[in-house]
Amino acid sequence: MAKYNRIVLLGPPGSGKGTQGAILAERMGVKEISAGELLRAEVKTGSDLGKEIAARIDKGQLVSAELIVRLMTQAFLAPENANGFISDGFPRSIEQAEIFDKIENGPEFEGKKIDLALLIDVPDDYIKERILGRSQCAKCGTFYHEKFKPTKVAGVCDVCGGKEFAKRADDTEETVVSRLRVYREATAPLIPYYENKGLLVRVDGTGSINAVSEKIKEIVGY
Ligand code: AMP
């Protein structure tokens, strides 16, 4: 089986990119680099840039292509990611992919090109339930879902014992609708884009967390 080191995850919001990306990254011994997490980290600093980003995220809109390409390129080239990475949430539009392609063809990415685009396929009906039921430990950041991944003891984080849980500010019914629209209009065209490059594989993302990660293992080898 081919060996993949640099994988881009594609799929609608709520398809499980974050969850499956973390499992896959651990198996591969690399980091998951989440575009959304990088942006939320900037928002937390309270900087002017953070405020601009928050305004976009809260409406479910994409931030500027130049900004996210810059942040992700930096992360891809960081020494700690020299052996590979999983990219969750980038690229998210053809514009981003084309800007990144030019950079990827430069000398810094010699031998470090994206070698797989893994599409986690989930029909629209699943998405609202998956997004609206999720929360995150306020202390350590572990993600949970009230139905699909509850804590073992009600109200207590399995990992750190924290008792406070937070929902993402953009995980609201209103924002989900615009995030889905953005996905269909801006992100879904990346499916044929990566298909044309011969990099695309699809996995059915509708089963349990375990079932999907086993399917990914069959396809990717990890
Ligand atoms: P996520 O955590 O992947 O669901 O992303 C949350 C939000 O961050 C998105 O709805 C966008 O507002 C923003 N975002 C994440 N990734 C990107 C990207 N590649 N390009 C532009 N905006 C992004």
PDB file of C-alpha atoms and ligand atoms in Angstrom:
ATOM      1  CA  MET A   1       0.000   0.000   0.000  1.00  0.00           C
ATOM      2  CA  ALA A   2       1.180   3.515  -0.789  1.00  0.00           C
ATOM      3  CA  LYS A   3       2.509   5.476   2.145  1.00  0.00           C
ATOM      4  CA  TYR A   4       0.925   8.849   2.709  1.00  0.00           C
ATOM      5  CA  ASN A   5       2.478  11.555   4.843  1.00  0.00           C
ATOM      6  CA  ARG A   6       0.647  14.737   3.933  1.00  0.00           C
ATOM      7  CA  ILE A   7      -3.098  14.412   3.861  1.00  0.00           C
ATOM      8  CA  VAL A   8      -5.773  17.019   3.235  1.00  0.00           C
ATOM      9  CA  LEU A   9      -9.175  16.229   4.762  1.00  0.00           C
ATOM     10  CA  LEU A  10     -12.237  17.305   2.810  1.00  0.00           C
ATOM     11  CA  GLY A  11     -15.866  17.115   3.861  1.00  0.00           C
ATOM     12  CA  PRO A  12     -18.731  19.290   5.035  1.00  0.00           C
ATOM     13  CA  PRO A  13     -18.770  20.877   8.500  1.00  0.00           C
ATOM     14  CA  GLY A  14     -19.692  18.181  11.016  1.00  0.00           C
ATOM     15  CA  SER A  15     -18.477  15.336   8.793  1.00  0.00           C
ATOM     16  CA  GLY A  16     -15.899  14.317  11.416  1.00  0.00           C
ATOM     17  CA  LYS A  17     -12.759  15.868   9.936  1.00  0.00           C
ATOM     18  CA  GLY A  18     -11.536  17.008  13.360  1.00  0.00           C
ATOM     19  CA  THR A  19     -12.312  13.704  15.089  1.00  0.00           C
ATOM     20  CA  GLN A  20     -11.045  11.413  12.354  1.00  0.00           C
ATOM     21  CA  GLY A  21      -8.109  13.698  11.636  1.00  0.00           C
ATOM     22  CA  ALA A  22      -6.971  13.428  15.269  1.00  0.00           C
ATOM     23  CA  ILE A  23      -7.240   9.603  15.230  1.00  0.00           C
ATOM     24  CA  LEU A  24      -5.428   9.328  11.916  1.00  0.00           C
ATOM     25  CA  ALA A  25      -2.734  11.794  12.970  1.00  0.00           C
ATOM     26  CA  GLU A  26      -2.023   9.768  16.106  1.00  0.00           C
ATOM     27  CA  ARG A  27      -1.748   6.546  14.102  1.00  0.00           C
ATOM     28  CA  MET A  28       0.611   8.205  11.642  1.00  0.00           C
ATOM     29  CA  GLY A  29       2.649   9.894  14.352  1.00  0.00           C
ATOM     30  CA  VAL A  30       2.056  13.369  12.900  1.00  0.00           C
ATOM     31  CA  LYS A  31       0.021  16.409  13.948  1.00  0.00           C
ATOM     32  CA  GLU A  32      -3.404  17.443  12.809  1.00  0.00           C
ATOM     33  CA  ILE A  33      -3.274  21.064  11.713  1.00  0.00           C
ATOM     34  CA  SER A  34      -6.743  22.581  11.924  1.00  0.00           C
ATOM     35  CA  ALA A  35      -7.397  25.791   9.997  1.00  0.00           C
ATOM     36  CA  GLY A  36     -10.368  26.580  12.259  1.00  0.00           C
ATOM     37  CA  GLU A  37      -8.262  26.044  15.421  1.00  0.00           C
ATOM     38  CA  LEU A  38      -5.480  28.326  14.131  1.00  0.00           C
ATOM     39  CA  LEU A  39      -8.077  31.016  13.490  1.00  0.00           C
ATOM     40  CA  ARG A  40      -9.803  30.537  16.857  1.00  0.00           C
ATOM     41  CA  ALA A  41      -6.393  30.814  18.557  1.00  0.00           C
ATOM     42  CA  GLU A  42      -5.881  34.217  16.889  1.00  0.00           C
ATOM     43  CA  VAL A  43      -9.394  35.276  17.990  1.00  0.00           C
ATOM     44  CA  LYS A  44      -8.509  34.388  21.610  1.00  0.00           C
ATOM     45  CA  THR A  45      -5.556  36.789  21.618  1.00  0.00           C
ATOM     46  CA  GLY A  46      -8.043  39.672  21.262  1.00  0.00           C
ATOM     47  CA  SER A  47      -5.895  41.284  18.519  1.00  0.00           C
ATOM     48  CA  ASP A  48      -7.429  43.475  15.794  1.00  0.00           C
ATOM     49  CA  LEU A  49      -6.823  40.650  13.349  1.00  0.00           C
ATOM     50  CA  GLY A  50      -8.575  38.292  15.792  1.00  0.00           C
ATOM     51  CA  LYS A  51     -11.592  40.600  15.869  1.00  0.00           C
ATOM     52  CA  GLU A  52     -11.768  40.643  12.065  1.00  0.00           C
ATOM     53  CA  ILE A  53     -11.539  36.861  11.991  1.00  0.00           C
ATOM     54  CA  ALA A  54     -14.261  36.458  14.645  1.00  0.00           C
ATOM     55  CA  ALA A  55     -16.649  38.601  12.605  1.00  0.00           C
ATOM     56  CA  ARG A  56     -16.250  36.216   9.640  1.00  0.00           C
ATOM     57  CA  ILE A  57     -16.436  33.007  11.681  1.00  0.00           C
ATOM     58  CA  ASP A  58     -19.570  34.163  13.516  1.00  0.00           C
ATOM     59  CA  LYS A  59     -21.320  34.589  10.175  1.00  0.00           C
ATOM     60  CA  GLY A  60     -20.068  31.234   8.899  1.00  0.00           C
ATOM     61  CA  GLN A  61     -18.050  33.001   6.184  1.00  0.00           C
ATOM     62  CA  LEU A  62     -14.516  32.239   5.078  1.00  0.00           C
ATOM     63  CA  VAL A  63     -11.612  34.454   6.120  1.00  0.00           C
ATOM     64  CA  SER A  64      -9.380  35.858   3.367  1.00  0.00           C
ATOM     65  CA  ALA A  65      -7.539  33.309   1.252  1.00  0.00           C
ATOM     66  CA  GLU A  66      -4.198  35.126   1.677  1.00  0.00           C
ATOM     67  CA  LEU A  67      -4.450  34.987   5.472  1.00  0.00           C
ATOM     68  CA  ILE A  68      -5.319  31.303   5.771  1.00  0.00           C
ATOM     69  CA  VAL A  69      -2.785  30.253   3.114  1.00  0.00           C
ATOM     70  CA  ARG A  70      -0.100  32.132   5.052  1.00  0.00           C
ATOM     71  CA  LEU A  71      -1.040  30.561   8.405  1.00  0.00           C
ATOM     72  CA  MET A  72      -1.300  27.032   7.010  1.00  0.00           C
ATOM     73  CA  THR A  73       1.869  27.252   4.902  1.00  0.00           C
ATOM     74  CA  GLN A  74       3.798  28.324   7.997  1.00  0.00           C
ATOM     75  CA  ALA A  75       2.395  25.365   9.931  1.00  0.00           C
ATOM     76  CA  PHE A  76       3.093  22.880   7.101  1.00  0.00           C
ATOM     77  CA  LEU A  77       6.726  24.010   6.984  1.00  0.00           C
ATOM     78  CA  ALA A  78       7.278  24.085  10.754  1.00  0.00           C
ATOM     79  CA  PRO A  79      10.155  21.763  11.770  1.00  0.00           C
ATOM     80  CA  GLU A  80       7.804  19.777  14.059  1.00  0.00           C
ATOM     81  CA  ASN A  81       5.734  18.858  10.990  1.00  0.00           C
ATOM     82  CA  ALA A  82       8.671  17.886   8.793  1.00  0.00           C
ATOM     83  CA  ASN A  83       7.589  14.218   8.709  1.00  0.00           C
ATOM     84  CA  GLY A  84       4.022  14.974   7.692  1.00  0.00           C
ATOM     85  CA  PHE A  85       0.675  16.359   8.806  1.00  0.00           C
ATOM     86  CA  ILE A  86      -3.059  16.126   8.447  1.00  0.00           C
ATOM     87  CA  SER A  87      -4.660  19.331   7.182  1.00  0.00           C
ATOM     88  CA  ASP A  88      -8.183  19.806   8.557  1.00  0.00           C
ATOM     89  CA  GLY A  89     -10.183  22.553   6.899  1.00  0.00           C
ATOM     90  CA  PHE A  90      -7.636  23.771   4.372  1.00  0.00           C
ATOM     91  CA  PRO A  91      -7.883  24.369   1.493  1.00  0.00           C
ATOM     92  CA  ARG A  92     -11.516  25.357   1.586  1.00  0.00           C
ATOM     93  CA  SER A  93     -11.888  26.945  -1.853  1.00  0.00           C
ATOM     94  CA  ILE A  94     -10.393  26.687  -5.332  1.00  0.00           C
ATOM     95  CA  GLU A  95      -8.878  30.145  -4.794  1.00  0.00           C
ATOM     96  CA  GLN A  96      -6.987  28.881  -1.710  1.00  0.00           C
ATOM     97  CA  ALA A  97      -5.933  25.678  -3.472  1.00  0.00           C
ATOM     98  CA  GLU A  98      -4.571  27.617  -6.447  1.00  0.00           C
ATOM     99  CA  ILE A  99      -2.608  30.063  -4.292  1.00  0.00           C
ATOM    100  CA  PHE A 100      -1.252  27.150  -2.263  1.00  0.00           C
ATOM    101  CA  ASP A 101      -0.395  25.155  -5.428  1.00  0.00           C
ATOM    102  CA  LYS A 102       1.997  27.879  -6.540  1.00  0.00           C
ATOM    103  CA  ILE A 103       3.715  27.869  -3.146  1.00  0.00           C
ATOM    104  CA  GLU A 104       3.791  24.068  -3.118  1.00  0.00           C
ATOM    105  CA  ASN A 105       5.609  24.089  -6.444  1.00  0.00           C
ATOM    106  CA  GLY A 106       8.375  26.208  -4.925  1.00  0.00           C
ATOM    107  CA  PRO A 107      11.642  24.892  -3.472  1.00  0.00           C
ATOM    108  CA  GLU A 108      10.482  24.908   0.171  1.00  0.00           C
ATOM    109  CA  PHE A 109       7.969  22.150  -0.568  1.00  0.00           C
ATOM    110  CA  GLU A 110      10.388  19.922  -2.466  1.00  0.00           C
ATOM    111  CA  GLY A 111       9.563  16.373  -1.306  1.00  0.00           C
ATOM    112  CA  LYS A 112       6.804  17.746   0.956  1.00  0.00           C
ATOM    113  CA  LYS A 113       3.785  17.900  -1.326  1.00  0.00           C
ATOM    114  CA  ILE A 114       0.232  16.897  -0.394  1.00  0.00           C
ATOM    115  CA  ASP A 115      -0.054  13.213  -1.319  1.00  0.00           C
ATOM    116  CA  LEU A 116      -3.704  12.471  -0.552  1.00  0.00           C
ATOM    117  CA  ALA A 117      -7.061  14.271  -0.326  1.00  0.00           C
ATOM    118  CA  LEU A 118      -9.412  12.224   1.847  1.00  0.00           C
ATOM    119  CA  LEU A 119     -13.085  13.121   1.431  1.00  0.00           C
ATOM    120  CA  ILE A 120     -15.301  12.208   4.384  1.00  0.00           C
ATOM    121  CA  ASP A 121     -18.681  11.892   2.708  1.00  0.00           C
ATOM    122  CA  VAL A 122     -21.752  12.660   4.830  1.00  0.00           C
ATOM    123  CA  PRO A 123     -25.216  13.612   3.549  1.00  0.00           C
ATOM    124  CA  ASP A 124     -26.729  16.942   4.672  1.00  0.00           C
ATOM    125  CA  ASP A 125     -29.321  15.306   6.977  1.00  0.00           C
ATOM    126  CA  TYR A 126     -26.575  14.159   9.364  1.00  0.00           C
ATOM    127  CA  ILE A 127     -24.813  17.447   9.655  1.00  0.00           C
ATOM    128  CA  LYS A 128     -27.120  19.529  11.844  1.00  0.00           C
ATOM    129  CA  GLU A 129     -27.427  16.797  14.466  1.00  0.00           C
ATOM    130  CA  ARG A 130     -23.684  16.269  14.531  1.00  0.00           C
ATOM    131  CA  ILE A 131     -22.860  19.961  14.872  1.00  0.00           C
ATOM    132  CA  LEU A 132     -25.587  21.041  17.270  1.00  0.00           C
ATOM    133  CA  GLY A 133     -24.846  18.168  19.707  1.00  0.00           C
ATOM    134  CA  ARG A 134     -21.153  18.804  20.083  1.00  0.00           C
ATOM    135  CA  SER A 135     -19.264  20.473  22.924  1.00  0.00           C
ATOM    136  CA  GLN A 136     -15.696  20.776  24.111  1.00  0.00           C
ATOM    137  CA  CYS A 137     -14.022  20.472  27.516  1.00  0.00           C
ATOM    138  CA  ALA A 138     -13.255  24.052  28.579  1.00  0.00           C
ATOM    139  CA  LYS A 139     -10.016  22.910  30.246  1.00  0.00           C
ATOM    140  CA  CYS A 140      -8.306  20.498  27.822  1.00  0.00           C
ATOM    141  CA  GLY A 141     -10.281  20.999  24.600  1.00  0.00           C
ATOM    142  CA  THR A 142     -11.406  17.388  24.094  1.00  0.00           C
ATOM    143  CA  PHE A 143     -14.470  17.206  21.866  1.00  0.00           C
ATOM    144  CA  TYR A 144     -17.637  15.377  22.857  1.00  0.00           C
ATOM    145  CA  HIS A 145     -21.049  14.773  21.347  1.00  0.00           C
ATOM    146  CA  GLU A 146     -24.145  14.250  23.496  1.00  0.00           C
ATOM    147  CA  LYS A 147     -25.219  11.268  21.389  1.00  0.00           C
ATOM    148  CA  PHE A 148     -22.205   9.990  19.442  1.00  0.00           C
ATOM    149  CA  LYS A 149     -19.384  10.578  21.930  1.00  0.00           C
ATOM    150  CA  PRO A 150     -20.700  11.277  25.423  1.00  0.00           C
ATOM    151  CA  THR A 151     -18.389  11.530  28.449  1.00  0.00           C
ATOM    152  CA  LYS A 152     -18.101   8.229  30.373  1.00  0.00           C
ATOM    153  CA  VAL A 153     -19.286   9.936  33.563  1.00  0.00           C
ATOM    154  CA  ALA A 154     -21.975  12.552  32.919  1.00  0.00           C
ATOM    155  CA  GLY A 155     -20.551  16.075  33.107  1.00  0.00           C
ATOM    156  CA  VAL A 156     -16.914  15.002  33.662  1.00  0.00           C
ATOM    157  CA  CYS A 157     -14.227  15.124  30.955  1.00  0.00           C
ATOM    158  CA  ASP A 158     -12.737  11.629  30.348  1.00  0.00           C
ATOM    159  CA  VAL A 159      -9.295  13.075  29.719  1.00  0.00           C
ATOM    160  CA  CYS A 160      -8.697  15.744  32.387  1.00  0.00           C
ATOM    161  CA  GLY A 161     -11.657  15.480  34.786  1.00  0.00           C
ATOM    162  CA  GLY A 162     -12.786  19.023  33.880  1.00  0.00           C
ATOM    163  CA  LYS A 163     -16.420  19.814  34.609  1.00  0.00           C
ATOM    164  CA  GLU A 164     -16.997  22.769  32.341  1.00  0.00           C
ATOM    165  CA  PHE A 165     -17.983  22.331  28.747  1.00  0.00           C
ATOM    166  CA  ALA A 166     -18.296  24.935  26.042  1.00  0.00           C
ATOM    167  CA  LYS A 167     -19.944  25.004  22.663  1.00  0.00           C
ATOM    168  CA  ARG A 168     -18.230  26.630  19.727  1.00  0.00           C
ATOM    169  CA  ALA A 169     -19.655  30.111  19.156  1.00  0.00           C
ATOM    170  CA  ASP A 170     -20.396  29.206  15.520  1.00  0.00           C
ATOM    171  CA  ASP A 171     -22.183  25.918  16.287  1.00  0.00           C
ATOM    172  CA  THR A 172     -25.639  27.478  16.080  1.00  0.00           C
ATOM    173  CA  GLU A 173     -28.580  26.581  13.876  1.00  0.00           C
ATOM    174  CA  GLU A 174     -28.253  29.853  11.921  1.00  0.00           C
ATOM    175  CA  THR A 175     -24.539  29.587  11.310  1.00  0.00           C
ATOM    176  CA  VAL A 176     -24.752  25.935  10.285  1.00  0.00           C
ATOM    177  CA  VAL A 177     -26.988  26.944   7.371  1.00  0.00           C
ATOM    178  CA  SER A 178     -24.477  29.473   6.042  1.00  0.00           C
ATOM    179  CA  ARG A 179     -21.521  27.136   6.671  1.00  0.00           C
ATOM    180  CA  LEU A 180     -23.261  24.481   4.610  1.00  0.00           C
ATOM    181  CA  ARG A 181     -23.945  26.947   1.821  1.00  0.00           C
ATOM    182  CA  VAL A 182     -20.297  28.029   1.837  1.00  0.00           C
ATOM    183  CA  TYR A 183     -19.276  24.365   1.750  1.00  0.00           C
ATOM    184  CA  ARG A 184     -21.419  23.642  -1.299  1.00  0.00           C
ATOM    185  CA  GLU A 185     -20.449  26.769  -3.199  1.00  0.00           C
ATOM    186  CA  ALA A 186     -16.783  27.233  -2.290  1.00  0.00           C
ATOM    187  CA  THR A 187     -15.403  23.963  -0.921  1.00  0.00           C
ATOM    188  CA  ALA A 188     -17.166  21.146  -2.804  1.00  0.00           C
ATOM    189  CA  PRO A 189     -15.519  22.188  -6.130  1.00  0.00           C
ATOM    190  CA  LEU A 190     -12.263  20.954  -4.547  1.00  0.00           C
ATOM    191  CA  ILE A 191     -13.554  17.385  -4.973  1.00  0.00           C
ATOM    192  CA  PRO A 192     -13.172  17.365  -8.791  1.00  0.00           C
ATOM    193  CA  TYR A 193     -10.050  19.542  -8.387  1.00  0.00           C
ATOM    194  CA  TYR A 194      -8.248  16.833  -6.360  1.00  0.00           C
ATOM    195  CA  GLU A 195      -9.813  14.081  -8.472  1.00  0.00           C
ATOM    196  CA  ASN A 196      -8.133  15.624 -11.522  1.00  0.00           C
ATOM    197  CA  LYS A 197      -4.816  15.597  -9.719  1.00  0.00           C
ATOM    198  CA  GLY A 198      -5.333  11.874  -8.988  1.00  0.00           C
ATOM    199  CA  LEU A 199      -5.185  12.504  -5.229  1.00  0.00           C
ATOM    200  CA  LEU A 200      -8.800  11.985  -4.141  1.00  0.00           C
ATOM    201  CA  VAL A 201     -10.169   9.063  -2.131  1.00  0.00           C
ATOM    202  CA  ARG A 202     -13.626   8.932  -0.553  1.00  0.00           C
ATOM    203  CA  VAL A 203     -14.757   7.364   2.666  1.00  0.00           C
ATOM    204  CA  ASP A 204     -18.345   6.970   3.853  1.00  0.00           C
ATOM    205  CA  GLY A 205     -18.491   9.069   7.036  1.00  0.00           C
ATOM    206  CA  THR A 206     -21.955   8.066   8.243  1.00  0.00           C
ATOM    207  CA  GLY A 207     -21.079   5.274  10.735  1.00  0.00           C
ATOM    208  CA  SER A 208     -19.825   5.425  14.326  1.00  0.00           C
ATOM    209  CA  ILE A 209     -16.482   7.093  15.088  1.00  0.00           C
ATOM    210  CA  ASN A 210     -14.851   3.645  15.295  1.00  0.00           C
ATOM    211  CA  ALA A 211     -16.481   2.314  12.147  1.00  0.00           C
ATOM    212  CA  VAL A 212     -15.359   5.332  10.120  1.00  0.00           C
ATOM    213  CA  SER A 213     -11.813   5.221  11.475  1.00  0.00           C
ATOM    214  CA  GLU A 214     -11.599   1.519  10.556  1.00  0.00           C
ATOM    215  CA  LYS A 215     -12.728   2.327   7.015  1.00  0.00           C
ATOM    216  CA  ILE A 216     -10.088   5.041   6.825  1.00  0.00           C
ATOM    217  CA  LYS A 217      -7.490   2.528   7.985  1.00  0.00           C
ATOM    218  CA  GLU A 218      -8.431   0.180   5.122  1.00  0.00           C
ATOM    219  CA  ILE A 219      -8.069   2.972   2.600  1.00  0.00           C
ATOM    220  CA  VAL A 220      -5.089   4.891   3.941  1.00  0.00           C
ATOM    221  CA  GLY A 221      -3.185   2.086   5.627  1.00  0.00           C
ATOM    222  CA  TYR A 222      -3.157   3.737   9.075  1.00  0.00           C
TER     223      TYR A 222
HETATM  224  P1  AMP B   1     -13.878  24.707  11.259  1.00  0.00           P
HETATM  225  O1  AMP B   1     -13.271  24.657  12.617  1.00  0.00           O
HETATM  226  O2  AMP B   1     -13.058  23.965  10.239  1.00  0.00           O
HETATM  227  O3  AMP B   1     -15.321  24.282  11.244  1.00  0.00           O
HETATM  228  O4  AMP B   1     -13.853  26.249  10.799  1.00  0.00           O
HETATM  229  C1  AMP B   1     -14.587  27.242  11.489  1.00  0.00           C
HETATM  230  C2  AMP B   1     -14.637  28.549  10.713  1.00  0.00           C
HETATM  231  O5  AMP B   1     -13.307  29.067  10.535  1.00  0.00           O
HETATM  232  C3  AMP B   1     -15.207  28.459   9.307  1.00  0.00           C
HETATM  233  O6  AMP B   1     -16.635  28.494   9.288  1.00  0.00           O
HETATM  234  C4  AMP B   1     -14.590  29.697   8.657  1.00  0.00           C
HETATM  235  O7  AMP B   1     -15.230  30.870   9.085  1.00  0.00           O
HETATM  236  C5  AMP B   1     -13.183  29.702   9.253  1.00  0.00           C
HETATM  237  N1  AMP B   1     -12.260  28.888   8.426  1.00  0.00           N
HETATM  238  C6  AMP B   1     -11.766  27.647   8.730  1.00  0.00           C
HETATM  239  N2  AMP B   1     -10.951  27.189   7.762  1.00  0.00           N
HETATM  240  C7  AMP B   1     -10.922  28.155   6.812  1.00  0.00           C
HETATM  241  C8  AMP B   1     -10.273  28.285   5.556  1.00  0.00           C
HETATM  242  N3  AMP B   1      -9.484  27.333   5.035  1.00  0.00           N
HETATM  243  N4  AMP B   1     -10.473  29.414   4.861  1.00  0.00           N
HETATM  244  C9  AMP B   1     -11.246  30.408   5.331  1.00  0.00           C
HETATM  245  N5  AMP B   1     -11.896  30.356   6.495  1.00  0.00           N
HETATM  246  C10 AMP B   1     -11.754  29.243   7.247  1.00  0.00           C
END
